[in-house]
Amino acid sequence: MEVPVIELQDVKKSFGPVDVLKGINFKAYAGRVTALVGDNGAGKSTLIKGLAGVQPYDSGTVKFDGEVVTIHTPRQAGHLGIEVVYQDLALCDNLDIVQNMFLGREEIKALTLNEATMELQAQKALESLSVRTVKSVRQKVSSLSGGQRQTVAIARSVLRQAKLVILDEPTAALGVAQTEQVLRLVRTLADSGVAVIIISHNLADVFKACDDINVLYLGKMVASLKTKETNQADVIGYITGLKTAEGDDK
Amino acid sequence: MSNVKISTGHEGTAKDQITAYFQRVKSGDMGALPAVAALLVLTVIFTAASPAFFLKPINVANLFVQAAELTMLAAAMVFVILLAEIDLSAGVTGGVGMAVFFRLMQAGMNWIPALVLGLVVGAAIGFIIGFFVSKIGVPSFVVSLAFFLGFQGLQLVLLGEGGLFRVDVPPINAIMNENMPPIGGWITLAVALILGLLITGYDRRRRASHGLPNRPYSLVILKYGAIAVIGGIILVVMNVNRSANVFKPIQGVPYVIPITLAILLLGSMVLDRTRFGRHLYAVGGNPEAARRAGIKVAKIRIISFIICSSLAVVSGLFHVSRLGAVEATAGRQIVLSGVAAAVVGGVSLFGGKGRLMHAAIGALVITIISNGLGLLGWDAGSNFLVTGGVLLLAATVDALSRKRSAGSQVRV
Ligand SMILES: Nc1ncnc2c1ncn2[C@@H]1O[C@H](COP(=O)(O)OP(=O)(O)OP(=O)(O)O)[C@@H](O)[C@H]1O
Ligand SMILES: [Mg+2]
């Protein structure tokens, strides 16, 4: 069996009395796009915040490339090669594309920022993803459209040579063409050997872009399926709780 | 790999670059432009209204000296305003630093270590404010208001009610009251130009070695030519003998000007060219994004407050130099003008936007208003009213340009 890039075993998280994650098992593989679906409040964002080190889990085991790791800070996640593109993108509007892409990992030479190297690498990363819509890498992010911002956020993870890229609702705010573009970008990324996790409410997108589908229902992983072996009706059943893990309809 | 080329903003002719600049201005990214315009308009108005005095070398020299103290305080404030924070205690922090400096000297310490310790006290104050803000989560407005009140008391404790003590340290008195020999001004300007050109050249070579395009040379020449011309005019004016006493000529650039410019340039290098500076802007723009990028937000905040309070002590030093004395009430009045200067200069109170040079331009605007109205014989009341109006205008421009740049895009 291939070793998953990331594997979660019995992961739990609660906020005070509210159990948000109730013992999750989850795997994602290199070169594959893994979907994480579930209704609002199912715990999807909470699950990935744990992987990002933004909001550590209360208990459970996290394995990265088969080894048990602890991820308590974004820095630790970054060192492992985990990059997250958040729902809100987490870009600094007042900085330009290059500055955003290198935020927290600036190239330094002679004690000062090596702008030329950063600019060149940012340009290359965007070009490797066949990004056409961005005019200049020195544009302020505040002047970009939703899709362009998404693109910048994804390109940032390319730049950092991530092993695992997590995208929280990457297409939620996008139009048809921009959605297409982002999904193509995701495929390009996975084909380059990265493990990609996508959170999405759009099943059409999920079936188009993902290899595996995991369904969260009220803090429990109720299904882990291969896209090829399932269909939208089944997945909707799991999401809404009409279908259970055992496979029989209620 | 595709062969799509994404530009870097350095391409094109000088004309393209200038067009792009005005496009940025139009979309709300105005920087110091409004303040520079105000500076020009005010100069024209006051020159017309008071042709006999306003542009006289003696008044121009006074203007710069008056502005220096405010510039330094505003520059201090920029470091925290960039984080969308405020330090209302910066003025009195300067006062406390100078009070400590004075008491140490009085106790027999040499002025240099005493001054260093005064600065250390300032840095420590900044650390404490930053700690309360970033680690405990008290809004900086409240923390610094508390220190503003408390330090007025501390100044009284250190110097006594109505305390005013002469400071007789020639190098310190010289900062605001002595001038460089005329040739010194020219040497300073030349050194500044050469340093600037060297840095620009270094950047251009680095870009070229990466195969990146550079802006046309004409723009470099334009920029440094403008600096040379403006600097040259100021020098010529400053080097004219402005003394009324034939036996005791006064000419040359006041020492405070190169000192202030050097600190501003050093600070700008830190903000523009170091990782700390980049992170400072990031935290000011979006603290959550900065945190997720692995930036230690609390550390950045604390360092910024330390820099702010330390520069505030430098501003306090300028004040002492001008007065030739430490006073127990130093820094109460000037602090709000410091905030005003930064905002008028184009530093955004919303955080993440602004430069140190904006502080200098804003300080000049505010100083020119009070200087010009004073020459016209207007009273202090009208000075406050006009300055208040200008501040409101600047803050409105800031808020509107923010709205505009937010409106010109599709938001996620
Ligand atoms: N910081 C928090 N404090 C308390 N409760 C929280 C916190 N963060 C999330 N929750 C709760 O945890 C549950 C899961 O939230 P989460 O954001 O993970 O859902 P989600 O699956 O991402 O939903 P959506 O599809 O709406 O993004 C929700 O009930 C939410 O209210
Ligand atoms: Mg969510």
XYZ file of C-alpha atoms and ligand atoms in Angstrom:
694
model
C 0.000 0.000 0.000
C 1.124 3.501 -0.765
C 1.842 5.652 2.298
C -0.529 8.606 2.517
C 1.066 12.043 2.733
C -1.237 12.838 5.578
C -3.117 10.466 7.812
C -5.362 11.381 10.716
C -6.326 8.803 13.316
C -9.091 9.408 15.833
C -8.647 13.177 15.815
C -10.833 15.128 18.248
C -11.524 18.785 18.849
C -14.030 20.602 20.985
C -14.795 24.194 21.780
C -15.884 24.172 25.401
C -18.827 21.824 25.615
C -19.250 21.598 21.839
C -17.596 18.554 20.256
C -16.794 19.662 16.732
C -14.569 16.748 15.661
C -15.533 13.431 17.196
C -12.732 11.053 16.274
C -11.854 11.564 12.648
C -9.893 9.175 10.420
C -8.688 10.612 7.157
C -6.062 10.049 4.462
C -4.785 12.023 1.503
C -2.300 10.770 -1.106
C 0.342 12.365 -3.275
C -0.785 13.131 -6.807
C -4.438 12.847 -5.852
C -7.086 15.461 -5.224
C -9.044 14.551 -2.121
C -12.386 16.211 -1.464
C -13.699 16.997 1.976
C -17.420 17.631 1.845
C -20.149 18.097 4.409
C -22.878 20.473 5.426
C -22.320 23.868 7.014
C -20.899 23.403 10.471
C -19.880 19.786 9.856
C -16.350 20.615 10.976
C -14.474 20.840 7.677
C -12.721 24.104 8.409
C -11.935 22.970 11.929
C -10.367 19.793 10.550
C -8.016 21.657 8.259
C -7.165 24.338 10.812
C -5.683 21.510 12.865
C -3.496 20.457 9.939
C -2.451 24.052 9.414
C -1.377 24.444 13.021
C -3.695 27.406 13.394
C -5.986 25.592 15.817
C -4.359 22.382 17.086
C -6.435 19.263 17.722
C -7.231 18.223 21.287
C -6.237 14.595 20.719
C -5.548 12.003 18.053
C -2.617 11.047 15.859
C -1.341 12.953 12.866
C 1.008 11.121 10.510
C 2.921 12.886 7.789
C 4.584 10.606 5.223
C 3.940 7.787 7.670
C 5.614 9.443 10.647
C 3.810 10.747 13.693
C 4.119 14.537 13.914
C 2.813 17.335 16.080
C 1.548 20.483 14.411
C 0.961 23.258 16.882
C 1.936 26.339 14.882
C 1.650 27.468 11.271
C 5.442 27.408 11.219
C 5.559 23.688 12.007
C 2.988 23.001 9.323
C 5.044 25.044 6.881
C 8.217 23.142 7.718
C 6.484 19.844 6.978
C 5.337 21.182 3.630
C 1.691 21.821 4.400
C 0.182 24.881 2.764
C -3.341 26.085 3.292
C -5.361 28.350 1.072
C -8.056 29.639 3.372
C -11.655 30.423 2.592
C -10.830 34.081 3.234
C -7.499 33.629 1.370
C -5.527 35.423 4.096
C -3.752 37.819 1.779
C -2.509 41.250 2.778
C -4.331 43.762 0.609
C -1.726 46.423 1.153
C 1.101 44.259 -0.199
C 1.754 43.263 -3.781
C 1.637 39.770 -5.283
C 5.330 39.011 -4.772
C 5.256 40.247 -1.198
C 2.210 38.126 -0.447
C 3.618 35.020 -2.066
C 6.791 35.249 0.007
C 5.188 36.435 3.212
C 6.877 34.787 6.168
C 9.626 33.260 3.972
C 11.290 36.218 2.410
C 14.546 35.690 0.564
C 17.355 37.575 2.252
C 20.696 38.621 0.872
C 23.203 40.849 2.648
C 20.714 41.416 5.485
C 18.165 42.899 3.128
C 15.253 41.546 1.132
C 16.288 40.000 -2.145
C 13.469 41.440 -4.205
C 14.858 40.366 -7.556
C 14.999 36.676 -6.647
C 11.540 36.786 -5.117
C 10.095 38.578 -8.099
C 11.565 36.090 -10.523
C 10.373 33.064 -8.558
C 6.880 34.506 -8.172
C 6.751 35.124 -11.885
C 7.867 31.557 -12.591
C 5.378 30.039 -10.159
C 2.503 31.906 -11.760
C 3.698 31.006 -15.218
C 4.068 27.325 -14.298
C 0.375 27.363 -13.453
C -0.363 28.977 -16.824
C -1.837 31.997 -15.133
C -2.771 34.523 -17.768
C -5.056 36.938 -16.038
C -2.554 38.666 -13.757
C -0.997 41.698 -15.365
C 1.954 42.427 -13.127
C 3.498 40.584 -10.193
C 3.955 43.948 -8.536
C 0.241 44.697 -8.500
C -1.249 45.356 -5.082
C -3.458 42.454 -4.073
C -6.240 44.928 -3.280
C -6.556 45.524 -7.016
C -7.127 41.849 -7.912
C -10.378 40.059 -8.639
C -11.581 37.111 -6.575
C -10.243 34.542 -9.006
C -6.917 36.303 -9.295
C -6.594 36.388 -5.528
C -7.357 32.686 -5.392
C -4.710 32.138 -8.042
C -2.133 34.066 -6.061
C -2.969 32.083 -2.946
C -2.533 28.791 -4.805
C 0.630 29.917 -6.540
C 2.038 30.718 -3.106
C 1.912 27.019 -2.231
C 3.590 26.083 -5.522
C 6.370 28.447 -4.675
C 6.900 26.847 -1.320
C 7.128 23.420 -2.891
C 4.398 22.130 -0.650
C 3.765 18.400 -0.316
C 0.214 18.942 0.841
C -1.976 21.799 -0.301
C -5.319 22.366 1.349
C -7.923 24.562 -0.299
C -10.929 25.712 1.700
C -13.793 26.397 -0.725
C -11.554 27.640 -3.510
C -14.367 28.240 -5.966
C -17.150 29.466 -3.693
C -16.997 33.071 -4.838
C -15.991 32.515 -8.439
C -17.789 32.707 -11.759
C -17.889 29.872 -14.258
C -14.723 30.705 -16.164
C -12.702 31.468 -13.071
C -13.900 28.255 -11.418
C -12.754 26.272 -14.449
C -9.422 27.973 -14.252
C -8.918 27.270 -10.567
C -9.930 23.619 -10.951
C -7.467 23.255 -13.808
C -4.845 24.827 -11.582
C -5.619 22.275 -8.878
C -5.221 19.429 -11.349
C -1.881 20.809 -12.554
C -0.771 21.000 -8.954
C -1.766 17.398 -8.154
C -0.196 16.092 -11.349
C 3.082 17.590 -10.211
C 2.982 15.144 -7.275
C 1.372 17.237 -4.583
C -1.378 15.895 -2.347
C -4.331 18.263 -2.605
C -7.288 18.493 -0.257
C -10.291 20.514 -1.383
C -13.200 21.567 0.727
C -16.218 22.309 -1.388
C -19.982 22.549 -1.308
C -20.206 22.236 -5.049
C -20.551 18.543 -5.883
C -20.294 19.142 -9.599
C -16.859 20.647 -9.013
C -15.945 17.833 -6.664
C -16.846 15.156 -9.163
C -15.019 17.000 -11.891
C -11.786 17.644 -10.044
C -11.364 15.100 -7.248
C -10.116 11.530 -7.076
C -11.339 10.736 -3.578
C -14.301 12.019 -1.615
C -14.582 12.166 2.170
C -17.825 13.142 3.819
C -18.056 14.765 7.252
C -21.365 14.686 9.054
C -21.693 16.437 12.409
C -18.060 15.944 13.295
C -17.825 12.338 12.116
C -16.271 10.958 8.930
C -19.193 9.035 7.528
C -17.756 8.054 4.179
C -14.441 7.814 2.323
C -15.109 7.013 -1.302
C -13.391 6.875 -4.661
C -15.011 9.300 -7.067
C -15.109 6.617 -9.753
C -17.014 4.216 -7.518
C -19.747 6.558 -6.327
C -22.257 9.084 -7.560
C -23.716 12.430 -6.539
C -26.884 10.962 -5.063
C -24.916 8.768 -2.678
C -22.680 11.610 -1.591
C -25.695 13.849 -1.006
C -27.164 11.106 1.080
C -24.077 11.009 3.292
C -23.901 14.787 3.555
C -27.478 15.127 4.671
C -27.294 12.136 7.007
C -29.904 10.146 5.114
C -27.278 7.547 4.345
C -25.045 6.191 7.118
C -21.561 4.746 7.204
C -22.947 1.221 7.072
C -24.379 2.030 3.693
C -28.066 1.490 4.409
C -30.625 4.211 3.987
C -32.401 5.345 7.113
C 5.342 25.438 -18.888
C 3.765 28.130 -20.923
C 5.341 31.184 -22.354
C 2.924 33.727 -20.912
C 4.886 36.703 -19.648
C 3.638 38.422 -16.543
C 5.061 41.880 -16.187
C 6.909 43.176 -13.144
C 5.847 46.795 -13.297
C 9.339 47.845 -14.396
C 8.707 47.500 -18.109
C 7.990 50.235 -20.572
C 9.152 53.723 -21.292
C 9.294 56.572 -18.814
C 5.969 57.709 -20.220
C 4.360 54.311 -19.553
C 5.683 54.412 -16.013
C 4.305 57.871 -15.391
C 0.928 56.882 -16.838
C 0.884 53.845 -14.563
C 1.723 56.053 -11.601
C -1.221 58.337 -12.264
C -3.446 55.318 -12.699
C -2.459 54.138 -9.229
C -3.134 57.608 -7.858
C -6.548 57.606 -9.493
C -7.441 54.266 -7.993
C -6.841 55.677 -4.535
C -3.147 55.018 -3.946
C -2.179 58.636 -3.413
C 0.624 58.434 -0.891
C 2.096 61.818 -0.067
C 0.658 63.537 -3.123
C -2.108 65.501 -1.334
C 0.344 66.614 1.345
C 2.932 67.721 -1.201
C 0.213 69.654 -3.020
C -0.843 71.254 0.267
C 2.772 72.177 0.924
C 3.024 73.950 -2.403
C -0.330 75.700 -2.057
C 0.472 76.892 1.455
C 3.875 78.146 0.356
C 2.287 80.117 -2.461
C -0.437 81.546 -0.200
C 1.906 82.600 2.580
C 4.500 83.973 0.196
C 1.790 86.080 -1.430
C 0.328 87.159 1.896
C 3.633 87.882 3.565
C 6.177 88.476 0.804
C 8.527 90.371 3.092
C 8.945 87.543 5.580
C 7.779 84.091 4.627
C 10.524 82.968 2.264
C 13.263 84.931 4.039
C 16.228 82.656 4.848
C 15.778 83.281 8.555
C 12.173 82.154 8.425
C 12.920 79.142 6.235
C 15.595 78.067 8.688
C 13.160 78.532 11.571
C 10.577 76.496 9.732
C 12.881 73.535 9.294
C 14.067 73.654 12.876
C 10.517 73.885 14.190
C 9.440 71.053 11.914
C 12.302 68.761 12.950
C 10.996 68.103 16.439
C 7.541 67.352 15.100
C 8.934 65.250 12.249
C 10.817 63.046 14.662
C 7.728 62.516 16.804
C 5.537 61.846 13.771
C 8.145 59.415 12.423
C 8.075 57.635 15.771
C 4.324 57.422 15.512
C 4.443 56.019 11.966
C 5.868 52.760 13.299
C 2.752 52.134 15.361
C 0.198 53.796 13.084
C 1.323 51.363 10.370
C -0.008 48.655 12.693
C -3.278 50.575 13.068
C -2.203 51.301 16.645
C -1.585 54.609 18.350
C 0.807 55.879 21.009
C -0.660 58.888 22.777
C 2.153 58.767 25.318
C 4.960 59.296 22.800
C 5.347 62.979 23.668
C 5.597 62.527 27.418
C 7.753 59.438 26.912
C 10.237 61.801 25.285
C 9.858 64.052 28.303
C 10.483 61.213 30.741
C 13.532 60.046 28.788
C 14.969 63.545 28.932
C 14.128 63.933 32.621
C 16.051 60.732 33.346
C 18.897 61.973 31.180
C 19.008 65.232 33.122
C 18.877 63.646 36.564
C 21.663 61.235 35.648
C 23.836 64.094 34.451
C 23.067 65.987 37.607
C 24.169 62.968 39.588
C 27.525 63.317 37.906
C 27.247 61.079 34.887
C 28.842 62.098 31.599
C 26.251 63.279 29.074
C 26.817 60.491 26.566
C 25.993 57.523 28.801
C 23.225 59.610 30.377
C 21.702 60.152 26.954
C 22.058 56.477 26.086
C 20.289 55.564 29.316
C 17.544 58.069 28.506
C 17.054 56.261 25.208
C 17.092 52.908 26.987
C 14.345 54.151 29.290
C 12.382 55.109 26.175
C 12.891 51.657 24.669
C 11.802 50.037 27.924
C 8.638 52.133 27.971
C 7.922 51.034 24.413
C 8.401 47.430 25.429
C 5.914 47.780 28.277
C 3.281 49.467 26.096
C 3.805 46.876 23.367
C 3.509 44.097 25.918
C 0.174 45.375 27.186
C -1.111 45.796 23.653
C 0.039 42.552 22.075
C 0.234 40.065 24.922
C -2.599 41.210 27.149
C -4.781 42.680 24.449
C -5.505 46.114 25.898
C -6.245 48.542 23.043
C -3.242 50.775 22.416
C -5.454 53.836 22.693
C -6.180 53.002 26.317
C -2.701 51.779 27.282
C -1.030 54.835 25.854
C -3.658 57.168 27.315
C -2.886 55.674 30.715
C 0.823 56.227 30.151
C 0.117 59.731 28.859
C -1.555 60.573 32.169
C 0.869 58.632 34.322
C 3.992 60.054 32.728
C 2.848 63.620 33.226
C 2.975 62.681 36.891
C 6.328 60.946 36.525
C 7.783 64.040 34.888
C 6.629 66.109 37.861
C 8.116 63.590 40.255
C 11.436 63.598 38.413
C 11.716 67.334 37.827
C 9.395 68.882 40.383
C 6.375 71.132 39.986
C 7.092 73.732 37.317
C 10.539 72.201 36.904
C 12.697 73.831 34.243
C 16.427 73.161 34.326
C 19.119 74.498 32.080
C 20.992 71.927 30.024
C 24.464 73.084 29.132
C 25.916 70.426 26.894
C 27.358 72.137 23.814
C 26.875 69.218 21.401
C 23.237 68.920 22.457
C 22.546 72.646 22.317
C 24.155 72.681 18.888
C 21.634 70.281 17.341
C 18.912 72.896 16.993
C 20.891 76.100 17.393
C 24.089 75.697 15.392
C 24.617 75.418 11.665
C 26.913 73.413 9.488
C 29.520 75.452 7.648
C 28.167 76.212 4.141
C 30.467 73.676 2.497
C 29.179 71.015 4.938
C 25.724 71.321 3.444
C 27.033 70.691 -0.062
C 29.095 67.734 1.089
C 26.046 66.264 2.838
C 23.910 66.650 -0.264
C 26.611 65.097 -2.427
C 27.029 62.154 -0.062
C 23.266 61.626 0.041
C 23.019 61.655 -3.759
C 25.955 59.293 -4.178
C 24.581 56.882 -1.583
C 21.181 56.951 -3.244
C 22.663 56.340 -6.679
C 24.815 53.503 -5.353
C 21.782 51.786 -3.859
C 19.756 52.294 -7.022
C 22.637 50.963 -9.091
C 22.982 47.925 -6.855
C 19.248 47.181 -7.191
C 19.349 47.582 -10.952
C 22.370 45.312 -11.319
C 20.704 42.687 -9.191
C 17.562 42.831 -11.300
C 19.564 42.699 -14.494
C 21.525 39.679 -13.296
C 18.198 37.900 -12.783
C 17.122 38.815 -16.274
C 14.486 41.183 -14.912
C 13.709 44.458 -16.673
C 14.680 47.794 -15.150
C 12.870 51.097 -15.295
C 14.297 53.480 -17.891
C 17.363 55.453 -16.832
C 15.575 58.705 -17.493
C 13.421 58.115 -14.414
C 16.480 57.643 -12.221
C 17.925 60.851 -13.577
C 14.601 62.601 -13.042
C 14.378 61.457 -9.437
C 17.913 62.293 -8.382
C 17.882 65.433 -10.486
C 14.822 66.635 -8.587
C 16.458 65.841 -5.249
C 19.621 67.652 -6.334
C 17.743 70.727 -7.507
C 15.424 71.009 -4.498
C 18.253 70.246 -2.089
C 20.460 72.741 -3.907
C 17.886 75.532 -3.699
C 17.371 74.915 0.009
C 21.138 74.923 0.513
C 21.592 78.188 -1.340
C 18.900 79.800 0.809
C 20.342 78.310 3.984
C 23.863 79.376 3.185
C 22.872 83.038 2.916
C 23.832 84.995 5.999
C 20.557 85.432 7.876
C 21.901 87.343 10.859
C 20.778 90.872 11.612
C 24.075 91.377 13.371
C 26.888 92.189 10.926
C 29.536 91.000 13.342
C 28.001 87.618 14.018
C 26.935 85.955 10.769
C 24.443 83.090 10.878
C 24.546 80.855 7.866
C 24.432 77.204 6.882
C 22.082 74.293 7.425
C 21.046 73.647 11.027
C 22.599 70.394 12.265
C 19.195 69.016 13.093
C 18.314 68.688 9.416
C 20.982 66.148 8.380
C 20.442 64.333 11.678
C 16.712 64.061 11.045
C 17.171 63.050 7.416
C 19.703 60.384 8.367
C 17.310 58.875 10.908
C 14.436 58.978 8.415
C 16.519 57.331 5.704
C 17.766 54.630 8.046
C 14.201 54.016 9.220
C 12.983 53.847 5.622
C 15.631 51.268 4.821
C 14.406 49.187 7.745
C 10.794 49.469 6.618
C 11.408 48.894 2.917
C 14.300 46.514 2.809
C 14.291 44.265 5.833
C 12.195 41.295 6.768
C 11.055 43.128 9.887
C 9.764 46.027 7.782
C 7.911 43.700 5.448
C 6.316 41.909 8.389
C 5.384 45.220 9.968
C 3.402 46.194 6.868
C 1.856 42.728 6.703
C 0.666 42.870 10.307
C -0.729 46.330 9.648
C -2.544 45.153 6.532
C -3.961 41.868 7.790
C -2.779 40.564 11.168
C -4.541 37.223 10.734
C -2.915 36.621 7.357
C 0.427 37.543 8.866
C -0.085 35.116 11.716
C -1.007 32.316 9.339
C 2.090 33.062 7.301
C 4.078 32.230 10.409
C 4.911 35.804 11.393
C 5.238 36.368 15.122
C 2.710 39.141 15.304
C 3.191 39.980 18.981
C 6.938 40.326 18.505
C 6.492 42.685 15.561
C 4.066 44.799 17.578
C 6.387 45.019 20.579
C 9.404 45.969 18.466
C 7.354 48.668 16.744
C 6.355 50.197 20.053
C 9.993 50.065 21.174
C 11.100 51.936 18.059
C 8.282 54.443 18.499
C 9.177 55.260 22.097
C 12.903 55.413 21.336
C 12.395 57.881 18.495
C 10.058 59.818 20.777
C 13.012 60.318 23.113
C 15.044 61.627 20.164
C 12.240 64.110 19.524
C 12.403 65.001 23.218
C 16.135 65.568 22.810
C 15.478 67.999 19.955
C 13.064 69.834 22.229
C 15.655 70.069 24.989
C 18.208 71.293 22.485
C 15.905 74.036 21.219
C 14.942 75.199 24.712
C 18.351 74.647 26.221
C 16.482 73.121 29.124
C 14.444 70.169 30.317
C 10.938 70.978 31.444
C 8.436 69.010 33.481
C 5.620 69.610 31.025
C 7.439 68.568 27.844
C 5.547 66.500 25.304
C 1.961 67.097 26.382
C 0.978 69.415 23.573
C 3.033 68.107 20.720
C 1.830 64.506 20.750
C -1.455 65.144 18.979
C 0.329 67.258 16.389
C 2.581 64.259 15.868
C -0.378 62.051 15.024
C -1.808 64.828 12.874
C 1.474 65.243 10.992
C 1.645 61.551 10.150
C -1.963 61.474 8.952
C -1.688 64.725 7.014
C 1.445 63.332 5.372
C -0.536 60.380 4.069
C -0.031 57.637 6.642
C -3.254 55.671 6.975
C -4.739 55.312 10.444
C -6.251 52.053 9.180
C -2.763 50.573 9.132
C -0.459 49.073 6.542
C -0.068 52.178 4.413
C 2.437 54.978 4.777
C 6.098 55.837 4.798
C 8.473 57.668 7.074
C 8.963 60.503 4.614
C 5.230 61.168 4.886
C 5.815 62.127 8.496
C 8.314 64.772 7.436
C 6.008 66.190 4.777
C 3.037 66.233 7.151
C 5.133 67.876 9.847
C 6.203 70.543 7.360
C 2.576 71.222 6.414
C 1.544 71.661 10.037
C 4.589 73.764 10.852
C 4.048 75.988 7.827
C 0.450 76.604 8.850
C 1.399 77.795 12.314
C 4.457 79.682 11.074
C 2.595 81.366 8.223
C -0.461 82.298 10.254
C 1.873 83.603 12.960
C 3.611 85.861 10.455
C 0.227 87.172 9.361
C -0.539 88.020 12.951
C -3.344 85.509 13.333
C -3.798 84.239 16.855
C -3.222 80.748 18.228
C -6.933 80.052 18.099
C -7.118 80.316 14.333
C -3.958 78.218 14.050
C -5.637 75.351 15.919
C -8.774 75.740 13.848
C -6.927 75.633 10.529
C -4.723 72.722 11.591
C -7.788 70.834 12.796
C -9.480 71.448 9.476
C -6.454 70.201 7.533
C -6.289 67.060 9.653
C -9.968 66.351 9.088
C -9.454 66.842 5.382
C -6.472 64.473 5.337
C -8.322 61.790 7.308
C -11.265 62.146 4.915
C -8.993 61.722 1.901
C -7.554 58.606 3.545
C -10.975 57.112 4.264
C -12.302 57.917 0.797
C -9.269 56.546 -1.028
C -9.606 53.393 1.030
C -13.213 53.096 -0.037
C -12.254 53.725 -3.614
C -9.534 51.093 -3.776
C -11.922 48.669 -2.088
C -14.655 49.509 -4.563
C -12.546 49.016 -7.668
C -12.443 45.256 -7.352
C -14.569 42.194 -6.856
C -14.216 41.053 -3.272
C -14.260 37.444 -2.170
N -13.570 29.091 17.457
C -14.745 28.441 17.634
N -15.386 28.530 18.809
C -16.554 27.867 18.993
N -17.149 27.121 18.050
C -16.555 27.004 16.856
C -15.317 27.660 16.585
N -14.943 27.375 15.323
C -15.906 26.594 14.827
N -16.872 26.348 15.751
C -18.057 25.515 15.574
O -17.637 24.295 15.066
C -18.568 23.790 14.127
C -17.849 23.427 12.846
O -17.348 24.622 12.236
P -16.521 24.604 10.887
O -16.156 25.999 10.598
O -15.449 23.606 11.008
O -17.612 24.106 9.873
P -17.492 23.923 8.304
O -17.728 22.497 8.040
O -16.225 24.494 7.819
O -18.710 24.796 7.820
P -18.874 25.721 6.500
O -19.244 24.811 5.402
O -20.003 26.608 6.863
O -17.594 26.440 6.289
C -19.626 24.849 13.960
O -20.749 24.488 14.703
C -19.003 26.083 14.532
O -19.971 26.893 15.132
Mg -15.715 26.270 6.579
